[in-house]
Amino acid sequence: MYDVVVIGGGPSGATAALDLVHSGHRVALLDRKGRIKPCGGAIPPRLMQDFHIGDDQLLAKVNTARMISPTGRKVDIPIENGFVGMVDRKDFDPFLRQRAADAGADYFTGTFVRIERPEGTPVVIYRDKATQEERELPCKLVIGADGAKSRVGLAEVKDADKVPLVFAYHEIIKAPPKSAIYDPERCDVIYDGAISPDFYGWVFPHGNSASVGMGTELSSVNLKEATAALRDAAGLSDCETIRKEGAPIPLRPLDRWDNGKDVLLAGDAAGVVAPSSGEGIYYAMVGGRVAATACAATLASGRVKDLRLARQLFMKEHKMVFRVLGSMQNAYYRSDERRERFVSLCHDVDVQRLTFEAYMNKKLVRARPMAHLKIGIKNLAHLTGLVATTRV
């Protein structure tokens, strides 16, 4: 009998398993193994500090973000007082799973099938990867950290199917030498309706490789053709393709993360990917941590209502950031004209500084109220067209 079975061994599930083991609980971690999520791989220093991730996990340190408009205008934003770390999920996720296993979590590889409750408590049924036989993991609580379109969520949590999704696709390519078009210390973000009519494309360095991809909510968009167009526009068509990956990414946290008795969702399964930026690794790991906290509280108190703590803790810390980023996406991602104005706004030094201060520290910076007021006025001017997009 496990205290908790964690289903899904990505950043969220592996973090939940590790935290629960450290708090003295018996934990099983179930993962399909072999699946790699399409991901730019950017992690902020705050993540490295909070979750004890060393520099040895980084493939690159980025010091500049380049915003590219529909007309090809480029705005380079320097990352002051820090960097953005870059990881490859094919290496990062196994590291996190192994760390949880080394700490004491029992690690199983297989596919989640269903949850049964023959004696009132949950029994996780999974299909063993090696034998293809169904096996059982009896437990007291279950954490579903099995990604967007979570099978655990769809089976157990009301309205888990009602979260909007972006369909992301990327290709890992062999990185070219540093040149005028590619810099191994720069992330390129492409706001162009020809690449993505409602989200963005990216070129992110991973040391000897790079992630080139895009996302969209529209099922009518051919993701592979759009990525091919992005590679062509970025001068990366001739680079060797190492692998290709695609998956849905949620755009809004679910209104409820638990089933009211013994199942709690975390990470992408709970919808915690930042709007506008699509950043997910940091928020997934925070989601795993608050899920572990809520499960530990429930096991200690016997009150199933304590499972709600996970969402309460997460939203208390990050609700305002998600709200602001959601408003930004709604305002600027509607058309190429709006995207052009967004990139124009990125020329502003106040916007640049506060944007990256918020990214690095994961908080809206309140120390400079006049800068916030100036940004609000400039934002309104750009949205209403009072400022020409060609101005710098």
mmCIF file with all atom_site columns, C-alpha atoms in Angstrom, residues 54 82 101 130-131 139 157 169 226 234 240:
data_model
loop_
_atom_site.group_PDB
_atom_site.id
_atom_site.type_symbol
_atom_site.label_atom_id
_atom_site.label_alt_id
_atom_site.label_comp_id
_atom_site.label_asym_id
_atom_site.label_entity_id
_atom_site.label_seq_id
_atom_site.pdbx_PDB_ins_code
_atom_site.Cartn_x
_atom_site.Cartn_y
_atom_site.Cartn_z
_atom_site.occupancy
_atom_site.B_iso_or_equiv
_atom_site.pdbx_formal_charge
_atom_site.auth_seq_id
_atom_site.auth_comp_id
_atom_site.auth_asym_id
_atom_site.auth_atom_id
_atom_site.pdbx_PDB_model_num
ATOM 1  C CA . GLY A 1 54  ? 22.743  22.548 -11.096 1.00 0.00 ? 54  GLY A CA 1
ATOM 2  C CA . GLY A 1 82  ? 21.224  36.750 -15.030 1.00 0.00 ? 82  GLY A CA 1
ATOM 3  C CA . ALA A 1 101 ? 13.933  7.096  -7.522  1.00 0.00 ? 101 ALA A CA 1
ATOM 4  C CA . ALA A 1 130 ? 7.992   -4.970 -20.605 1.00 0.00 ? 130 ALA A CA 1
ATOM 5  C CA . THR A 1 131 ? 5.321   -7.665 -20.270 1.00 0.00 ? 131 THR A CA 1
ATOM 6  C CA . CYS A 1 139 ? -2.633  3.439  -2.574  1.00 0.00 ? 139 CYS A CA 1
ATOM 7  C CA . VAL A 1 157 ? -12.023 15.061 -12.471 1.00 0.00 ? 157 VAL A CA 1
ATOM 8  C CA . TYR A 1 169 ? 5.401   20.987 -32.645 1.00 0.00 ? 169 TYR A CA 1
ATOM 9  C CA . ALA A 1 226 ? 4.660   25.896 -40.657 1.00 0.00 ? 226 ALA A CA 1
ATOM 10 C CA . ALA A 1 234 ? 15.572  31.446 -40.213 1.00 0.00 ? 234 ALA A CA 1
ATOM 11 C CA . GLU A 1 240 ? 20.355  17.999 -39.937 1.00 0.00 ? 240 GLU A CA 1
#
